[in-house]
PDB file of N, CA and C in Angstrom:
ATOM      1  N   ALA A 114      -5.903  -8.732 -12.421  1.00  0.00           N
ATOM      2  CA  ALA A 114      -6.835  -7.896 -11.927  1.00  0.00           C
ATOM      3  C   ALA A 114      -7.878  -8.780 -11.501  1.00  0.00           C
ATOM      4  N   ASN A 115      -8.354  -8.479 -10.275  1.00  0.00           N
ATOM      5  CA  ASN A 115      -9.506  -9.348  -9.795  1.00  0.00           C
ATOM      6  C   ASN A 115     -10.734  -8.533  -9.523  1.00  0.00           C
ATOM      7  N   GLN A 116     -10.596  -7.279  -9.802  1.00  0.00           N
ATOM      8  CA  GLN A 116     -11.912  -6.425  -9.404  1.00  0.00           C
ATOM      9  C   GLN A 116     -12.350  -6.531  -7.910  1.00  0.00           C
ATOM     10  N   LEU A 117     -11.093  -6.844  -7.014  1.00  0.00           N
ATOM     11  CA  LEU A 117     -11.636  -6.522  -5.665  1.00  0.00           C
ATOM     12  C   LEU A 117     -12.193  -5.053  -5.185  1.00  0.00           C
ATOM     13  N   SER A 118     -13.004  -4.874  -4.570  1.00  0.00           N
ATOM     14  CA  SER A 118     -13.456  -3.758  -4.164  1.00  0.00           C
ATOM     15  C   SER A 118     -13.337  -3.439  -2.450  1.00  0.00           C
ATOM     16  N   GLY A 119     -13.558  -2.200  -2.348  1.00  0.00           N
ATOM     17  CA  GLY A 119     -13.676  -1.703  -0.784  1.00  0.00           C
ATOM     18  C   GLY A 119     -12.480  -1.309  -0.292  1.00  0.00           C
ATOM     19  N   THR A 120     -12.285  -1.098   0.769  1.00  0.00           N
ATOM     20  CA  THR A 120     -10.875  -0.293   1.403  1.00  0.00           C
ATOM     21  C   THR A 120     -10.273  -1.387   1.750  1.00  0.00           C
ATOM     22  N   LEU A 121      -8.603  -0.890   1.812  1.00  0.00           N
ATOM     23  CA  LEU A 121      -7.694  -1.819   2.484  1.00  0.00           C
ATOM     24  C   LEU A 121      -7.794  -1.778   4.125  1.00  0.00           C
ATOM     25  N   PRO A 122      -8.168  -3.004   4.693  1.00  0.00           N
ATOM     26  CA  PRO A 122      -8.344  -2.901   6.230  1.00  0.00           C
ATOM     27  C   PRO A 122      -7.237  -2.606   6.827  1.00  0.00           C
ATOM     28  N   SER A 123      -7.124  -1.926   7.843  1.00  0.00           N
ATOM     29  CA  SER A 123      -6.072  -1.551   8.738  1.00  0.00           C
ATOM     30  C   SER A 123      -5.190  -2.860   9.508  1.00  0.00           C
ATOM     31  N   GLU A 124      -5.992  -3.957   9.362  1.00  0.00           N
ATOM     32  CA  GLU A 124      -5.430  -5.163   9.967  1.00  0.00           C
ATOM     33  C   GLU A 124      -4.360  -5.680   9.101  1.00  0.00           C
ATOM     34  N   LEU A 125      -4.407  -5.244   7.755  1.00  0.00           N
ATOM     35  CA  LEU A 125      -3.205  -5.783   6.941  1.00  0.00           C
ATOM     36  C   LEU A 125      -1.805  -5.421   7.768  1.00  0.00           C
ATOM     37  N   GLY A 126      -1.632  -4.424   8.426  1.00  0.00           N
ATOM     38  CA  GLY A 126      -0.449  -4.164   9.129  1.00  0.00           C
ATOM     39  C   GLY A 126      -0.134  -5.283  10.055  1.00  0.00           C
ATOM     40  N   ALA A 127      -0.973  -5.757  10.488  1.00  0.00           N
ATOM     41  CA  ALA A 127      -0.551  -7.031  11.650  1.00  0.00           C
ATOM     42  C   ALA A 127       0.040  -8.077  10.624  1.00  0.00           C
ATOM     43  N   GLN A 128       0.233  -8.351   9.493  1.00  0.00           N
ATOM     44  CA  GLN A 128       0.633  -9.308   8.745  1.00  0.00           C
ATOM     45  C   GLN A 128       2.267  -9.161   8.636  1.00  0.00           C
ATOM     46  N   ARG A 129       3.012  -9.051   9.610  1.00  0.00           N
ATOM     47  CA  ARG A 129       4.520  -8.621   9.671  1.00  0.00           C
ATOM     48  C   ARG A 129       5.440  -9.383   8.831  1.00  0.00           C
ATOM     49  N   SER A 130       5.165 -10.542   8.783  1.00  0.00           N
ATOM     50  CA  SER A 130       6.240 -11.237   7.750  1.00  0.00           C
ATOM     51  C   SER A 130       5.832 -11.003   6.222  1.00  0.00           C
ATOM     52  N   LEU A 131       4.749 -10.238   5.560  1.00  0.00           N
ATOM     53  CA  LEU A 131       4.153 -10.253   4.446  1.00  0.00           C
ATOM     54  C   LEU A 131       5.337  -9.392   3.734  1.00  0.00           C
ATOM     55  N   LYS A 132       5.686 -10.096   2.651  1.00  0.00           N
ATOM     56  CA  LYS A 132       6.948  -9.516   1.731  1.00  0.00           C
ATOM     57  C   LYS A 132       6.405  -8.694   0.553  1.00  0.00           C
ATOM     58  N   ASP A 133       5.363  -9.067  -0.126  1.00  0.00           N
ATOM     59  CA  ASP A 133       4.792  -8.599  -1.598  1.00  0.00           C
ATOM     60  C   ASP A 133       3.595  -8.443  -1.355  1.00  0.00           C
ATOM     61  N   LEU A 134       3.194  -7.226  -1.734  1.00  0.00           N
ATOM     62  CA  LEU A 134       1.742  -6.886  -1.576  1.00  0.00           C
ATOM     63  C   LEU A 134       1.350  -6.286  -2.814  1.00  0.00           C
ATOM     64  N   PHE A 135       0.703  -6.962  -3.757  1.00  0.00           N
ATOM     65  CA  PHE A 135       0.226  -6.852  -5.039  1.00  0.00           C
ATOM     66  C   PHE A 135      -1.276  -6.681  -4.947  1.00  0.00           C
ATOM     67  N   LEU A 136      -1.801  -5.674  -5.185  1.00  0.00           N
ATOM     68  CA  LEU A 136      -3.264  -5.535  -5.436  1.00  0.00           C
ATOM     69  C   LEU A 136      -3.580  -4.439  -6.491  1.00  0.00           C
ATOM     70  N   ALA A 137      -2.821  -4.601  -7.744  1.00  0.00           N
ATOM     71  CA  ALA A 137      -3.069  -3.467  -8.552  1.00  0.00           C
ATOM     72  C   ALA A 137      -4.167  -3.532  -9.360  1.00  0.00           C
ATOM     73  N   GLY A 138      -4.682  -2.670 -10.113  1.00  0.00           N
ATOM     74  CA  GLY A 138      -5.851  -3.082 -11.077  1.00  0.00           C
ATOM     75  C   GLY A 138      -7.131  -3.389 -10.497  1.00  0.00           C
ATOM     76  N   ASN A 139      -7.583  -3.199  -9.513  1.00  0.00           N
ATOM     77  CA  ASN A 139      -8.747  -3.476  -8.762  1.00  0.00           C
ATOM     78  C   ASN A 139      -9.556  -2.220  -8.810  1.00  0.00           C
ATOM     79  N   LEU A 140     -10.505  -2.273  -7.818  1.00  0.00           N
ATOM     80  CA  LEU A 140     -11.610  -1.265  -7.636  1.00  0.00           C
ATOM     81  C   LEU A 140     -11.423  -0.747  -6.104  1.00  0.00           C
ATOM     82  N   LEU A 141     -10.219  -0.996  -5.721  1.00  0.00           N
ATOM     83  CA  LEU A 141     -10.086  -0.508  -4.286  1.00  0.00           C
ATOM     84  C   LEU A 141     -10.251   0.721  -3.899  1.00  0.00           C
ATOM     85  N   SER A 142     -10.794   1.343  -2.885  1.00  0.00           N
ATOM     86  CA  SER A 142     -10.723   2.913  -2.700  1.00  0.00           C
ATOM     87  C   SER A 142     -10.451   3.116  -1.366  1.00  0.00           C
ATOM     88  N   GLY A 143     -10.750   4.144  -0.957  1.00  0.00           N
ATOM     89  CA  GLY A 143     -10.254   4.791   0.317  1.00  0.00           C
ATOM     90  C   GLY A 143      -8.954   5.040   0.511  1.00  0.00           C
ATOM     91  N   THR A 144      -8.353   5.285   1.736  1.00  0.00           N
ATOM     92  CA  THR A 144      -6.908   5.718   1.995  1.00  0.00           C
ATOM     93  C   THR A 144      -6.089   4.558   1.984  1.00  0.00           C
ATOM     94  N   LEU A 145      -4.585   4.983   2.142  1.00  0.00           N
ATOM     95  CA  LEU A 145      -3.678   3.621   2.666  1.00  0.00           C
ATOM     96  C   LEU A 145      -3.764   3.833   4.034  1.00  0.00           C
ATOM     97  N   PRO A 146      -3.917   2.884   4.572  1.00  0.00           N
ATOM     98  CA  PRO A 146      -4.126   2.711   6.245  1.00  0.00           C
ATOM     99  C   PRO A 146      -2.489   3.122   6.604  1.00  0.00           C
ATOM    100  N   SER A 147      -2.460   3.720   7.756  1.00  0.00           N
ATOM    101  CA  SER A 147      -1.062   4.206   8.198  1.00  0.00           C
ATOM    102  C   SER A 147      -0.372   2.970   8.882  1.00  0.00           C
ATOM    103  N   GLU A 148      -1.287   1.972   9.146  1.00  0.00           N
ATOM    104  CA  GLU A 148      -0.827   0.526   9.951  1.00  0.00           C
ATOM    105  C   GLU A 148       0.164  -0.117   8.910  1.00  0.00           C
ATOM    106  N   LEU A 149       0.193   0.116   7.555  1.00  0.00           N
ATOM    107  CA  LEU A 149       1.027  -0.498   6.567  1.00  0.00           C
ATOM    108  C   LEU A 149       2.416  -0.120   6.879  1.00  0.00           C
ATOM    109  N   GLY A 150       3.008   0.855   7.889  1.00  0.00           N
ATOM    110  CA  GLY A 150       4.082   1.192   7.979  1.00  0.00           C
ATOM    111  C   GLY A 150       4.529   0.199   8.967  1.00  0.00           C
ATOM    112  N   HIS A 151       3.835  -0.726   9.668  1.00  0.00           N
ATOM    113  CA  HIS A 151       4.213  -1.771  10.533  1.00  0.00           C
ATOM    114  C   HIS A 151       4.711  -2.895   9.687  1.00  0.00           C
ATOM    115  N   LEU A 152       4.645  -3.079   8.494  1.00  0.00           N
ATOM    116  CA  LEU A 152       5.103  -4.277   7.450  1.00  0.00           C
ATOM    117  C   LEU A 152       6.639  -4.371   7.426  1.00  0.00           C
ATOM    118  N   ALA A 153       7.464  -4.315   8.496  1.00  0.00           N
ATOM    119  CA  ALA A 153       8.925  -3.956   8.438  1.00  0.00           C
ATOM    120  C   ALA A 153       9.683  -5.082   7.092  1.00  0.00           C
ATOM    121  N   SER A 154       8.880  -6.140   6.791  1.00  0.00           N
ATOM    122  CA  SER A 154       9.495  -7.258   5.668  1.00  0.00           C
ATOM    123  C   SER A 154       9.173  -6.946   4.532  1.00  0.00           C
ATOM    124  N   LEU A 155       8.340  -5.631   4.374  1.00  0.00           N
ATOM    125  CA  LEU A 155       7.572  -5.655   2.941  1.00  0.00           C
ATOM    126  C   LEU A 155       8.871  -5.169   1.837  1.00  0.00           C
ATOM    127  N   THR A 156       8.922  -5.824   0.938  1.00  0.00           N
ATOM    128  CA  THR A 156      10.062  -5.666  -0.195  1.00  0.00           C
ATOM    129  C   THR A 156       9.218  -4.865  -1.262  1.00  0.00           C
ATOM    130  N   LEU A 157       7.925  -5.203  -1.653  1.00  0.00           N
ATOM    131  CA  LEU A 157       6.941  -4.718  -3.157  1.00  0.00           C
ATOM    132  C   LEU A 157       5.826  -4.328  -2.589  1.00  0.00           C
ATOM    133  N   MET A 158       5.351  -3.250  -2.972  1.00  0.00           N
ATOM    134  CA  MET A 158       4.055  -2.924  -2.657  1.00  0.00           C
ATOM    135  C   MET A 158       3.596  -2.197  -4.061  1.00  0.00           C
ATOM    136  N   TRP A 159       2.696  -2.873  -4.627  1.00  0.00           N
ATOM    137  CA  TRP A 159       1.954  -2.522  -6.082  1.00  0.00           C
ATOM    138  C   TRP A 159       0.665  -2.405  -5.866  1.00  0.00           C
ATOM    139  N   VAL A 160       0.203  -1.287  -5.846  1.00  0.00           N
ATOM    140  CA  VAL A 160      -1.476  -1.033  -5.389  1.00  0.00           C
ATOM    141  C   VAL A 160      -1.881   0.077  -6.534  1.00  0.00           C
ATOM    142  N   GLY A 161      -1.239   0.211  -7.309  1.00  0.00           N
ATOM    143  CA  GLY A 161      -1.527   1.171  -8.521  1.00  0.00           C
ATOM    144  C   GLY A 161      -2.776   0.914  -9.306  1.00  0.00           C
ATOM    145  N   SER A 162      -3.546   1.655 -10.150  1.00  0.00           N
ATOM    146  CA  SER A 162      -4.535   1.323 -11.002  1.00  0.00           C
ATOM    147  C   SER A 162      -5.632   0.958 -10.131  1.00  0.00           C
ATOM    148  N   ASN A 163      -6.117   1.754  -8.922  1.00  0.00           N
ATOM    149  CA  ASN A 163      -7.053   1.636  -8.149  1.00  0.00           C
ATOM    150  C   ASN A 163      -8.012   2.722  -8.069  1.00  0.00           C
ATOM    151  N   GLN A 164      -8.699   3.104  -7.058  1.00  0.00           N
ATOM    152  CA  GLN A 164      -9.353   4.168  -6.690  1.00  0.00           C
ATOM    153  C   GLN A 164      -9.169   4.626  -5.162  1.00  0.00           C
ATOM    154  N   LEU A 165      -7.653   4.612  -4.863  1.00  0.00           N
ATOM    155  CA  LEU A 165      -7.312   4.961  -3.500  1.00  0.00           C
ATOM    156  C   LEU A 165      -6.886   6.636  -3.731  1.00  0.00           C
ATOM    157  N   SER A 166      -7.278   7.101  -2.597  1.00  0.00           N
ATOM    158  CA  SER A 166      -7.364   8.755  -2.439  1.00  0.00           C
ATOM    159  C   SER A 166      -6.801   8.902  -0.923  1.00  0.00           C
ATOM    160  N   GLY A 167      -6.496  10.396  -0.882  1.00  0.00           N
ATOM    161  CA  GLY A 167      -5.963  10.721   0.470  1.00  0.00           C
ATOM    162  C   GLY A 167      -4.608  11.230   0.359  1.00  0.00           C
ATOM    163  N   THR A 168      -4.214  11.403   1.517  1.00  0.00           N
ATOM    164  CA  THR A 168      -2.687  11.750   1.731  1.00  0.00           C
ATOM    165  C   THR A 168      -1.838  10.489   1.883  1.00  0.00           C
ATOM    166  N   LEU A 169      -0.704  10.439   1.445  1.00  0.00           N
ATOM    167  CA  LEU A 169      -0.027   9.206   1.803  1.00  0.00           C
ATOM    168  C   LEU A 169       0.601   9.142   3.102  1.00  0.00           C
ATOM    169  N   PRO A 170       0.167   8.178   3.872  1.00  0.00           N
ATOM    170  CA  PRO A 170       0.789   8.053   5.331  1.00  0.00           C
ATOM    171  C   PRO A 170       2.377   8.358   5.630  1.00  0.00           C
ATOM    172  N   SER A 171       2.734   9.187   6.697  1.00  0.00           N
ATOM    173  CA  SER A 171       3.966   9.413   6.879  1.00  0.00           C
ATOM    174  C   SER A 171       4.708   8.109   7.285  1.00  0.00           C
ATOM    175  N   GLU A 172       4.042   7.051   8.031  1.00  0.00           N
ATOM    176  CA  GLU A 172       4.377   6.004   8.405  1.00  0.00           C
ATOM    177  C   GLU A 172       5.166   4.964   7.499  1.00  0.00           C
ATOM    178  N   LEU A 173       4.756   5.400   5.966  1.00  0.00           N
ATOM    179  CA  LEU A 173       5.299   4.628   5.026  1.00  0.00           C
ATOM    180  C   LEU A 173       7.094   4.602   5.045  1.00  0.00           C
ATOM    181  N   SER A 174       7.437   5.794   5.608  1.00  0.00           N
ATOM    182  CA  SER A 174       9.028   5.524   5.866  1.00  0.00           C
ATOM    183  C   SER A 174       9.558   4.756   6.713  1.00  0.00           C
ATOM    184  N   ASN A 175       8.705   3.881   7.545  1.00  0.00           N
ATOM    185  CA  ASN A 175       9.138   2.870   8.327  1.00  0.00           C
ATOM    186  C   ASN A 175       9.294   1.615   7.403  1.00  0.00           C
ATOM    187  N   LEU A 176       9.003   1.782   6.245  1.00  0.00           N
ATOM    188  CA  LEU A 176       9.342   0.442   5.284  1.00  0.00           C
ATOM    189  C   LEU A 176      10.670   0.487   4.718  1.00  0.00           C
ATOM    190  N   THR A 177      11.688   0.020   5.420  1.00  0.00           N
ATOM    191  CA  THR A 177      13.056   0.189   5.077  1.00  0.00           C
ATOM    192  C   THR A 177      13.509  -0.987   4.239  1.00  0.00           C
ATOM    193  N   SER A 178      12.589  -2.055   4.161  1.00  0.00           N
ATOM    194  CA  SER A 178      12.848  -3.109   3.291  1.00  0.00           C
ATOM    195  C   SER A 178      12.423  -2.845   1.856  1.00  0.00           C
ATOM    196  N   LEU A 179      11.586  -1.872   1.720  1.00  0.00           N
ATOM    197  CA  LEU A 179      10.763  -1.722   0.363  1.00  0.00           C
ATOM    198  C   LEU A 179      11.456  -1.244  -0.499  1.00  0.00           C
ATOM    199  N   THR A 180      11.887  -2.198  -1.705  1.00  0.00           N
ATOM    200  CA  THR A 180      12.564  -1.733  -2.889  1.00  0.00           C
ATOM    201  C   THR A 180      11.784  -1.413  -4.277  1.00  0.00           C
ATOM    202  N   LEU A 181      10.704  -1.815  -4.025  1.00  0.00           N
ATOM    203  CA  LEU A 181       9.820  -1.165  -5.266  1.00  0.00           C
ATOM    204  C   LEU A 181       8.211  -0.901  -4.576  1.00  0.00           C
ATOM    205  N   MET A 182       7.873   0.158  -5.186  1.00  0.00           N
ATOM    206  CA  MET A 182       6.532   0.809  -4.998  1.00  0.00           C
ATOM    207  C   MET A 182       5.766   1.175  -6.248  1.00  0.00           C
ATOM    208  N   TYR A 183       4.517   0.787  -6.512  1.00  0.00           N
ATOM    209  CA  TYR A 183       3.778   1.601  -7.268  1.00  0.00           C
ATOM    210  C   TYR A 183       2.545   2.163  -6.833  1.00  0.00           C
ATOM    211  N   LEU A 184       2.290   3.496  -7.128  1.00  0.00           N
ATOM    212  CA  LEU A 184       0.908   3.819  -6.531  1.00  0.00           C
ATOM    213  C   LEU A 184       0.371   4.650  -7.489  1.00  0.00           C
ATOM    214  N   GLY A 185       0.781   4.707  -8.879  1.00  0.00           N
ATOM    215  CA  GLY A 185       0.333   5.286  -9.931  1.00  0.00           C
ATOM    216  C   GLY A 185      -1.181   5.102 -10.172  1.00  0.00           C
ATOM    217  N   SER A 186      -1.991   5.962 -10.783  1.00  0.00           N
ATOM    218  CA  SER A 186      -3.308   5.718 -11.446  1.00  0.00           C
ATOM    219  C   SER A 186      -4.190   5.704 -10.114  1.00  0.00           C
ATOM    220  N   ASN A 187      -4.033   6.423  -9.130  1.00  0.00           N
ATOM    221  CA  ASN A 187      -4.996   6.396  -7.955  1.00  0.00           C
ATOM    222  C   ASN A 187      -5.315   8.049  -7.728  1.00  0.00           C
ATOM    223  N   GLN A 188      -5.779   8.708  -6.441  1.00  0.00           N
ATOM    224  CA  GLN A 188      -6.112   9.709  -6.418  1.00  0.00           C
ATOM    225  C   GLN A 188      -5.325  10.146  -4.977  1.00  0.00           C
ATOM    226  N   LEU A 189      -4.022   9.734  -4.811  1.00  0.00           N
ATOM    227  CA  LEU A 189      -3.455   9.754  -3.697  1.00  0.00           C
ATOM    228  C   LEU A 189      -2.572  11.118  -3.890  1.00  0.00           C
ATOM    229  N   THR A 190      -2.255  11.891  -2.685  1.00  0.00           N
ATOM    230  CA  THR A 190      -1.949  13.017  -2.638  1.00  0.00           C
ATOM    231  C   THR A 190      -0.667  13.080  -1.679  1.00  0.00           C
ATOM    232  N   GLY A 191       0.328  14.245  -1.999  1.00  0.00           N
ATOM    233  CA  GLY A 191       1.550  14.361  -0.678  1.00  0.00           C
ATOM    234  C   GLY A 191       2.629  13.745  -1.457  1.00  0.00           C
ATOM    235  N   THR A 192       3.636  13.831  -0.366  1.00  0.00           N
ATOM    236  CA  THR A 192       5.027  13.401  -0.615  1.00  0.00           C
ATOM    237  C   THR A 192       5.206  12.081  -0.268  1.00  0.00           C
ATOM    238  N   LEU A 193       6.048  11.762  -1.171  1.00  0.00           N
ATOM    239  CA  LEU A 193       6.586  10.242  -0.475  1.00  0.00           C
ATOM    240  C   LEU A 193       7.551  10.468   0.849  1.00  0.00           C
ATOM    241  N   PRO A 194       7.307   9.650   1.811  1.00  0.00           N
ATOM    242  CA  PRO A 194       8.198  10.035   3.048  1.00  0.00           C
ATOM    243  C   PRO A 194       9.575   9.692   2.991  1.00  0.00           C
ATOM    244  N   SER A 195      10.407  10.157   3.450  1.00  0.00           N
ATOM    245  CA  SER A 195      11.919   9.639   3.227  1.00  0.00           C
ATOM    246  C   SER A 195      11.943   8.322   4.073  1.00  0.00           C
ATOM    247  N   VAL A 196      12.904   7.391   3.724  1.00  0.00           N
ATOM    248  CA  VAL A 196      13.008   6.337   4.403  1.00  0.00           C
ATOM    249  C   VAL A 196      14.303   6.301   4.671  1.00  0.00           C
TER     250      VAL A 196
END
């Protein structure tokens, strides 16, 4: 944990070749940007143990390469979209 704070920028979705997103155990807040659904190469998304809130974006269903996702210990709501 690095104690990163702030929100996840929507520009993160422009990193099309990103394979692993590991930001767990920080102080990140706000919502998961829908632009994360553009990360077609993403295989791992580990953003648990932050202060993220809001509804899970339906665009996460576009992450067809995703094999592992951890969202626990946040205040996220909704259901995981079908992939």
